[in-house]
Coordinates of C-alpha atoms in Angstrom, one line a residue:
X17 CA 0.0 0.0 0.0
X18 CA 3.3 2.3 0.7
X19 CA 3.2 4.8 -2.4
X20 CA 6.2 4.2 -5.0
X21 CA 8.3 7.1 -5.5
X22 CA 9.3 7.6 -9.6
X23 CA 12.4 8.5 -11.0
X24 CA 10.2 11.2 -13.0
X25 CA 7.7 12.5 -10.5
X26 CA 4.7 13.8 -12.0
X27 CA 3.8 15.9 -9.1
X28 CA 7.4 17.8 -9.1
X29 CA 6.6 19.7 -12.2
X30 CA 3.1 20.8 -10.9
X31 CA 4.5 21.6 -7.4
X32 CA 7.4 24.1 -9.3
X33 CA 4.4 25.6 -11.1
X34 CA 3.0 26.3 -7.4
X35 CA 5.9 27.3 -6.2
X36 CA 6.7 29.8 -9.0
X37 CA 3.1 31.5 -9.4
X38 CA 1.0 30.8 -5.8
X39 CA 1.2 33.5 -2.8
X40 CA 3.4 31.2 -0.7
X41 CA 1.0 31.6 2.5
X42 CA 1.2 27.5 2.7
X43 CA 3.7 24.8 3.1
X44 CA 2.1 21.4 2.2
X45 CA 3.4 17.9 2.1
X46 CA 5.1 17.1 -1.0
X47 CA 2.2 15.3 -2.9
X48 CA -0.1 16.0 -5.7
X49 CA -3.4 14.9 -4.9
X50 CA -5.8 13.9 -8.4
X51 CA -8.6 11.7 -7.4
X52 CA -10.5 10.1 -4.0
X53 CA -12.7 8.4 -3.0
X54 CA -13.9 7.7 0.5
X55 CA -10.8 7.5 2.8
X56 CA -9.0 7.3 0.1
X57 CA -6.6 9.7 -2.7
X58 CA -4.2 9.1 -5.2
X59 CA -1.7 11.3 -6.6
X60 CA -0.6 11.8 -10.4
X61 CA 2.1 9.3 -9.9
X62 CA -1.4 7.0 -9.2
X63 CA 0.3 6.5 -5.8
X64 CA -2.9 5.9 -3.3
X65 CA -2.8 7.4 0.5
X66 CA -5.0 7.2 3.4
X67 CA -6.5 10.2 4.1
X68 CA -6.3 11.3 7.6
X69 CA -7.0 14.8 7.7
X70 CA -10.2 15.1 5.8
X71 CA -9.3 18.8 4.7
X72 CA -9.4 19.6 8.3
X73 CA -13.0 18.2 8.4
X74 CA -14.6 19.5 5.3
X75 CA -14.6 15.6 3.9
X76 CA -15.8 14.6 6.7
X77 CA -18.0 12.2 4.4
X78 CA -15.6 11.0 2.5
X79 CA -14.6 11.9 -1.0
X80 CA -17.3 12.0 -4.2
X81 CA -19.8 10.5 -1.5
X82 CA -22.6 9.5 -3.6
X83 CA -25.3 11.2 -2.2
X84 CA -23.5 14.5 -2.0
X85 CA -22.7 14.2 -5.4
X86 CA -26.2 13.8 -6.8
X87 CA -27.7 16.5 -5.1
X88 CA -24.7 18.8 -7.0
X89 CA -24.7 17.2 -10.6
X90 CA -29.1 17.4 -10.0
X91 CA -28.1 20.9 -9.2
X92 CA -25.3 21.8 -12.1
X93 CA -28.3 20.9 -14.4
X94 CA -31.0 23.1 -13.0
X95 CA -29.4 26.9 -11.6
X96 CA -26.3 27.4 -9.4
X97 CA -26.2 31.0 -8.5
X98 CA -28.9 33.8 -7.9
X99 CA -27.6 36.4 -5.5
X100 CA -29.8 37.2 -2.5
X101 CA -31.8 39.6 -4.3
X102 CA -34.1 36.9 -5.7
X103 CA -35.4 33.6 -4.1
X104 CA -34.4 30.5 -5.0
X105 CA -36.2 27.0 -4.3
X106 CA -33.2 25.0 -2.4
X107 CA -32.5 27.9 0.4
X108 CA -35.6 27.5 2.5
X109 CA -35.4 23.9 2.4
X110 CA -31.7 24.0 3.3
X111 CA -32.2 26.2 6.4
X112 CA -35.5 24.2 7.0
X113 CA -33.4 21.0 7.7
X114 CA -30.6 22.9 9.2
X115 CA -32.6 24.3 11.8
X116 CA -34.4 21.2 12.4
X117 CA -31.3 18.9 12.9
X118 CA -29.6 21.4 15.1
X119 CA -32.8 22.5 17.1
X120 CA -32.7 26.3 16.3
X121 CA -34.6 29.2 15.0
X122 CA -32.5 30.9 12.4
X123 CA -29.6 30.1 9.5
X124 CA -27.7 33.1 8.3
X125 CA -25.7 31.4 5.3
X126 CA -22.6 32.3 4.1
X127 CA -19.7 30.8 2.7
X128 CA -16.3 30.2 4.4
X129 CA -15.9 29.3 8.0
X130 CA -14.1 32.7 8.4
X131 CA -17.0 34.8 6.7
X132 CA -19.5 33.2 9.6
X133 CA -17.5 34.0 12.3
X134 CA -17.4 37.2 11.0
X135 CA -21.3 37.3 11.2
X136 CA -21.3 35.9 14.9
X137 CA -19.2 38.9 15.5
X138 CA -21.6 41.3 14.0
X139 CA -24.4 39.8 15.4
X140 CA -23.3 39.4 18.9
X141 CA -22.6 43.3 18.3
X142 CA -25.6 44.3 16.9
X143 CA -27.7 42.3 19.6
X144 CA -25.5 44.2 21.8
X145 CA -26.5 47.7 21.1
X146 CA -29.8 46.9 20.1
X147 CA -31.4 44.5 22.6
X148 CA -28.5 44.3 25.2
X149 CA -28.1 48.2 25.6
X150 CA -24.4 48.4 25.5
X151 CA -23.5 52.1 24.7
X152 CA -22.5 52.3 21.0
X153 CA -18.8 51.7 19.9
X154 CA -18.2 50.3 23.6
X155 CA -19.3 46.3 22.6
X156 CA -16.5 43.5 24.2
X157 CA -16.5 40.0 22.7
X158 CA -14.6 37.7 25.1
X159 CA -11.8 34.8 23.6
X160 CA -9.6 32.1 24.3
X161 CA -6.3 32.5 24.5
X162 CA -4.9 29.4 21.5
X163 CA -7.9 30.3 19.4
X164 CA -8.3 29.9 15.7
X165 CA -11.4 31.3 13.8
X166 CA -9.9 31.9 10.8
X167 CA -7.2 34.5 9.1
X168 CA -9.2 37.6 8.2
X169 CA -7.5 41.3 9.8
X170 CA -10.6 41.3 12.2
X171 CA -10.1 37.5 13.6
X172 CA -6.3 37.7 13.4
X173 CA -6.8 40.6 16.0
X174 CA -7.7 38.4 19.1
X175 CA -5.5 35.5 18.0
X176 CA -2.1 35.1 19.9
X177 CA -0.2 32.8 17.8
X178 CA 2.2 35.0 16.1
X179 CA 2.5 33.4 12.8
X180 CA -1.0 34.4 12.0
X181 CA -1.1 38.0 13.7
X182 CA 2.4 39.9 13.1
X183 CA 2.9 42.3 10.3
X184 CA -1.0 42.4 10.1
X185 CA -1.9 44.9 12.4
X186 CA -3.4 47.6 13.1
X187 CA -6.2 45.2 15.0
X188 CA -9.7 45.9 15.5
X189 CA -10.4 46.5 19.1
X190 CA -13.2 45.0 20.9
X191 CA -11.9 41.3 22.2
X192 CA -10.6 40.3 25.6
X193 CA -9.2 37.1 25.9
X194 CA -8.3 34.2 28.7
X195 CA -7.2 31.1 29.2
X196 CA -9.2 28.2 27.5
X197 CA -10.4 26.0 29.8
X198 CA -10.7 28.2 32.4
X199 CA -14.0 29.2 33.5
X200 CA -13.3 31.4 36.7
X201 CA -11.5 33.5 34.3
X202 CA -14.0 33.8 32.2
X203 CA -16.4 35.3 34.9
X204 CA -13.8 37.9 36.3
X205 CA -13.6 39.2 32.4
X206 CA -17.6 40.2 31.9
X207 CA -18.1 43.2 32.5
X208 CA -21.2 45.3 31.4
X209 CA -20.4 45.5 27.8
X210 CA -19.7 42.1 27.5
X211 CA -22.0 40.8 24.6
X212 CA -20.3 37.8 23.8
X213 CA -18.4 34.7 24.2
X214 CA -16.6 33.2 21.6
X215 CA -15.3 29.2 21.6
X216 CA -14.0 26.4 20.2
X217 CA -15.7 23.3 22.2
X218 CA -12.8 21.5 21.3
X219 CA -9.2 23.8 20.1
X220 CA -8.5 22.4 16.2
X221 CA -5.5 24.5 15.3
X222 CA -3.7 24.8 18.6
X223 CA -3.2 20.7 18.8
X224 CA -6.9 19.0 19.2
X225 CA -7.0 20.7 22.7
X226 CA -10.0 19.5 24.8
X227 CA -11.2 21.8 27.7
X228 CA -11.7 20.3 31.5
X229 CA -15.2 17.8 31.0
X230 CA -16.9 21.0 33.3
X231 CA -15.9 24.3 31.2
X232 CA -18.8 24.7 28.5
X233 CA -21.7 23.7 31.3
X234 CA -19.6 26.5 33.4
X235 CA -19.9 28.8 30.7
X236 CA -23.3 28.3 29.6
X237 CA -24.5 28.8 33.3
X238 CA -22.1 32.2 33.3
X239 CA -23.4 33.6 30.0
X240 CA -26.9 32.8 31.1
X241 CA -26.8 34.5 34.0
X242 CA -25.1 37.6 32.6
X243 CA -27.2 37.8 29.9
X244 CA -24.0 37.5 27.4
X245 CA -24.2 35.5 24.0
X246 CA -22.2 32.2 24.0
X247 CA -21.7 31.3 20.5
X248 CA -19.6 28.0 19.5
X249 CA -17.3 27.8 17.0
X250 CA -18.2 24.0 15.8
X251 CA -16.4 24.6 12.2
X252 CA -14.2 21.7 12.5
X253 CA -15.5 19.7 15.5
X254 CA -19.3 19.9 14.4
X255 CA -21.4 17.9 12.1
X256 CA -20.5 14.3 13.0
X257 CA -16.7 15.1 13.6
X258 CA -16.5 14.0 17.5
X259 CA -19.4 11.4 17.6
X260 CA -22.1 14.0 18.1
X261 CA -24.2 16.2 15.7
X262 CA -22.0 18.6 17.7
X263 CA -19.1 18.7 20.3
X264 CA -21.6 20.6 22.7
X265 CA -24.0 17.7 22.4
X266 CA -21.4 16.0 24.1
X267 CA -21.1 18.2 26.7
X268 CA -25.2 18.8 27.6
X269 CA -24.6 22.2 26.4
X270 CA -26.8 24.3 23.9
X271 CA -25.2 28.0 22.6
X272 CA -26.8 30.7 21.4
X273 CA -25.2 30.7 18.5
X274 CA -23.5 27.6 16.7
X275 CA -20.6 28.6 13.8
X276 CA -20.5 26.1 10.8
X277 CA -18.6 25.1 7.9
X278 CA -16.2 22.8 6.5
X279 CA -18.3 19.6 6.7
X280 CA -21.7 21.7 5.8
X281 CA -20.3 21.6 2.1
X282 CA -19.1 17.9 1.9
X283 CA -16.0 19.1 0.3
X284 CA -17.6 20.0 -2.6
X285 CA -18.7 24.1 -2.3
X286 CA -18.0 25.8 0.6
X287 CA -20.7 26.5 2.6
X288 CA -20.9 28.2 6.1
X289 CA -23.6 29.4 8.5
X290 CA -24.5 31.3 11.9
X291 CA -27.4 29.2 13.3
X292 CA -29.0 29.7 16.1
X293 CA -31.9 31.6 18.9
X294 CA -34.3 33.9 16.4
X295 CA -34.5 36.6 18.2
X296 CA -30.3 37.0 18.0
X297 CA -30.3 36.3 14.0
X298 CA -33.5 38.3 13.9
X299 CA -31.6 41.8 14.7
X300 CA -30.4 41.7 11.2
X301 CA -32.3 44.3 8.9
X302 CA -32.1 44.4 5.1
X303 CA -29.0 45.5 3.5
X304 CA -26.9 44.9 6.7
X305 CA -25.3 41.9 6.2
X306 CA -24.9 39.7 3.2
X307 CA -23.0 38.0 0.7
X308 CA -23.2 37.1 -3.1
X309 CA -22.8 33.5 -3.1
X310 CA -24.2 32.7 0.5
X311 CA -27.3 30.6 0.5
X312 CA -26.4 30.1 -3.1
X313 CA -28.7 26.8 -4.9
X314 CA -26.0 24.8 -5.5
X315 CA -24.6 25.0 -2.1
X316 CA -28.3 24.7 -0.3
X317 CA -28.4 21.8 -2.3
X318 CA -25.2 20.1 -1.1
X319 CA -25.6 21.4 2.1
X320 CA -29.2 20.0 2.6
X321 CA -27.7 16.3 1.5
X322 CA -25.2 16.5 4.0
X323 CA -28.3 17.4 6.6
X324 CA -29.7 14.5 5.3
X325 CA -26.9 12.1 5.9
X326 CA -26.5 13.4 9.2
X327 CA -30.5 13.0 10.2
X328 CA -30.5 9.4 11.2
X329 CA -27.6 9.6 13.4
X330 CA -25.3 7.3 11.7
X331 CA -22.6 9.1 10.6
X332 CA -22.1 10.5 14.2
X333 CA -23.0 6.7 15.7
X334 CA -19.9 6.0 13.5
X335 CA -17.7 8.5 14.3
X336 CA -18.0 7.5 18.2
X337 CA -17.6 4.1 17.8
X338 CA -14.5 4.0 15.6
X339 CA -13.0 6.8 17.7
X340 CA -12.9 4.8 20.4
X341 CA -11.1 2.4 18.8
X342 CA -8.5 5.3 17.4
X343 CA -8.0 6.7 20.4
X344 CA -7.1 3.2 22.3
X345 CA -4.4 2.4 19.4
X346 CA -3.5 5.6 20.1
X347 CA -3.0 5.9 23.6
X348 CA -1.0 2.5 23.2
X349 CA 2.0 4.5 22.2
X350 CA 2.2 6.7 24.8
X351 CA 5.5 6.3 26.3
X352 CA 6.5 5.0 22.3
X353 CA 7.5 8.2 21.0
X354 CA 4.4 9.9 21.6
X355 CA 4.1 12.1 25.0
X356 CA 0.4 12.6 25.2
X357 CA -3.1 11.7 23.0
X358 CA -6.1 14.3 22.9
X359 CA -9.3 14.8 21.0
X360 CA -13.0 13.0 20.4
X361 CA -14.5 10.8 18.2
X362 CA -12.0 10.9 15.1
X363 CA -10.2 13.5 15.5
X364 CA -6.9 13.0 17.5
X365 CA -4.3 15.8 18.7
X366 CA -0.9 13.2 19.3
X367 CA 2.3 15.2 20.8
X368 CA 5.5 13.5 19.5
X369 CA 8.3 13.4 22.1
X370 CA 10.6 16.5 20.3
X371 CA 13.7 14.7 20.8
X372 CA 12.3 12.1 18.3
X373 CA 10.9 14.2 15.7
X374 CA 9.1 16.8 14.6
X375 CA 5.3 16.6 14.1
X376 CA 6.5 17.7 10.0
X377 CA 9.3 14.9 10.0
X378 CA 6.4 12.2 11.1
X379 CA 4.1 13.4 8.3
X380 CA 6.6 13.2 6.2
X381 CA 7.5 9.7 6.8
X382 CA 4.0 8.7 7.0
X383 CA 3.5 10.1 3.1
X384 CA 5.9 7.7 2.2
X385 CA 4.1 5.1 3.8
X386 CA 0.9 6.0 1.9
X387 CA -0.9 7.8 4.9
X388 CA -2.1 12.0 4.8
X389 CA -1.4 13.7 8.0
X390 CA -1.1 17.1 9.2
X391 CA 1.0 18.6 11.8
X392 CA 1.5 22.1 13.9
X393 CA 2.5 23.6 16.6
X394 CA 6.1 22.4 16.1
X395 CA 5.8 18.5 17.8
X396 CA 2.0 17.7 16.9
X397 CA 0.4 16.2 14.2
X398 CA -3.3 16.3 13.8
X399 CA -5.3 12.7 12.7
X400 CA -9.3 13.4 11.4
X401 CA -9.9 10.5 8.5
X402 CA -13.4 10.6 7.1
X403 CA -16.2 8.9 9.1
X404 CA -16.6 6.8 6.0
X405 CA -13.4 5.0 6.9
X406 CA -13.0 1.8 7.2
X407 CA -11.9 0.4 10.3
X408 CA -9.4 -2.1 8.5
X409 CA -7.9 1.1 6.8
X410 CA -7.9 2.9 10.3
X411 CA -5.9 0.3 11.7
X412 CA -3.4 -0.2 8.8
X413 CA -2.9 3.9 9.0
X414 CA -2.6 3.3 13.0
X415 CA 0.4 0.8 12.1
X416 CA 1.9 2.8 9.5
X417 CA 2.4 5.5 12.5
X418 CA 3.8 2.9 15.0
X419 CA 5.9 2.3 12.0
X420 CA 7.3 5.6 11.6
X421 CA 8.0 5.9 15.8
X422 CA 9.8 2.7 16.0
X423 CA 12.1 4.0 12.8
X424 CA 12.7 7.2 14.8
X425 CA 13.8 6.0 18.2

């Protein structure tokens, strides 16, 4: 199954064109991806690899799933964009079945991940000063510190990891952060122009961190009682990612905003949303807010399929049960290389012991052994393969990783 490196690499031409012509504001692996399906890709070379980061969730149903791609070729054939200025017959629908599977009032659609963060912000702002009565211009938004919402000037201003915020500024004002995980710190920051909290149930970028079992029931009971929004970043640990519909489901916890994407496209358009209480969404007038392509057909169309695959609990059924499976193998190699194991469902954080390797050097011995990983944070790698996986293909990627620790030490 290892992939067989060519004397004349197809990828290496394609990789110089990158190289030559592409902003270089990304360092991947050195592999050309050209086809998948399921768990699986192969490169030009027709080398096949395990997938095992699901474009940081956004496959989280595998590649070309079938159903996904029926609703989009139905949809090529019929009408793929509108605008917002007319309606079109796949939007209601969409946010119909949205709404219904998450148990909410309201969809605001949008795009990218990033673009519906940036609508929780303006909502949780707007509701401020019009519902809330914060004093205009004076609206605080609390943060975690080792949070990751995206890369736009606004979100890079509350985020502390350097590589995403230096040379960027100057930063838009308005955020407070604390320490993840830490609820009593959370408290002491609300003040009276508090409107909002803003959190990762589980931290993606900063290494699959997972938050004490008691820190989003804390929260929710603080918001509540201080009348401040909590909305949840559930991007990449929502829709079916940690064996729930959601990571709050796991924790008994219900926000008043949820932010989606990734997944809500099937890794076929991108598609994002703020979902969530009415009378939050409902502050938004006409002209406000809005985007081109959001609630576009072609994207209401994939998106309400992947509602649909999600409706019978399955997929999430799935994801729970073979993550506890991953998450055994993987807490087997504690003390092998690998200093600590964190995460939910599939989706693993795994520390690599530093005087070993690097989390970059494991993924890139694990390309050679056929299997897609991701790392960051300098001694992490990330693991997220498709629900659709199978759990022979799990393990076999599971040993291609005890593999590449035993050739290290």
């Amino acid at each position: 199954m290892s992939p067989a490196r060519t004397a004349h690499d197809a990828g290496e031409a394609l990789i110089a064109i990158e190289d030559e012509r592409l902003a270089h504001n990304y360092h991947p692996l050195p592999v050309v991806v050209e086809r998948g399906e399921g768990a699986w890709v192969t490169d030009v070379n027709g080398n096949r690899y395990l997938d095992c980061l699901a474009a940081y969730s956004a496959v989280n149903f595998g590649h070309g799933h079938p159903d996904l791609l029926a609703a989009a070729r139905d949809q090529l054939e019929r009408i793929t964009l509108t605008s917002r200025a007319f309606h079109n017959d796949r939007l209601g629908p969409f946010a119909e079945a949205l709404a219904r599977l998450a148990g909410v009032d309201r969809v605001l659609p949008m795009n990218t991940g990033a673009e519906a963060v940036e609508s929780a912000i303006k909502l949780a702002r707007a509701w401020g000063y019009r519902v809330k009565g914060v004093p205009d211009g004076a609206a605080e938004i609390i943060v975690m510190s080792g949070n990751f919402h995206g890369r736009t000037t606004t979100i890079v201003s509350f985020s502390d990891d350097p590589t995403s915020r230096d040379g960027f500024a100057p930063f838009t004002p308005g955020f407070v952060a604390v320490p993840y995980g830490d609820a009593a710190a959370l408290e002491a920051a609300i003040t009276d122009n508090t409107v909002a909290v803003l959190v990762e149930p589980i931290q993606g970028e900063a290494g699959v961190v997972v938050p004490p079992a008691d820190y989003l029931p804390s929260m929710r009971r603080i918001t509540a009682a201080h009348n401040v929004l909590m909305i949840a970043d559930e991007i990449q640990s929502g829709l079916g990612r940690t064996g729930a519909t959601f990571q709050c489901d796991n924790t008994g916890v219900i926000p008043d905003l949820y932010v989606l994407g990734k997944a809500l496209g099937g890794g076929i358009v991108p598609v994002s949303a703020v979902i969530g209480r009415g009378d939050v969404i409902g502050v938004l007038h006409p002209g406000e807010h809005g985007s081109t392509f959001g609630g576009n057909p072609l994207a209401a169309a994939v998106g309400h399929a992947v509602v649909t695959l999600l409706e019978t609990g399955e997929m999430q059924e799935r994801s729970r049960v073979l993550g506890e499976h991953l998450h055994a193998r993987l807490q087997a190699l504690v003390g092998r290389g690998v200093l600590a194991v964190r995460g939910a469902g599939l989706w693993a954080g795994i520390d690599i012991d530093p005087a070993l390797a690097t989390g970059r050097q494991v993924c890139e011995a694990l390309l050679v052994k056929g299997v897609l990983a991701k790392d960051t944070h300098g001694s992490t790698i990330r693991l997220a393969p498709p629900i659709v996986v199978e759990k022979d293909d799990l393990d076999w990627g599971l040993d291609q990783l005890e593999s590449v620790l035993a050739e290290f030490e």
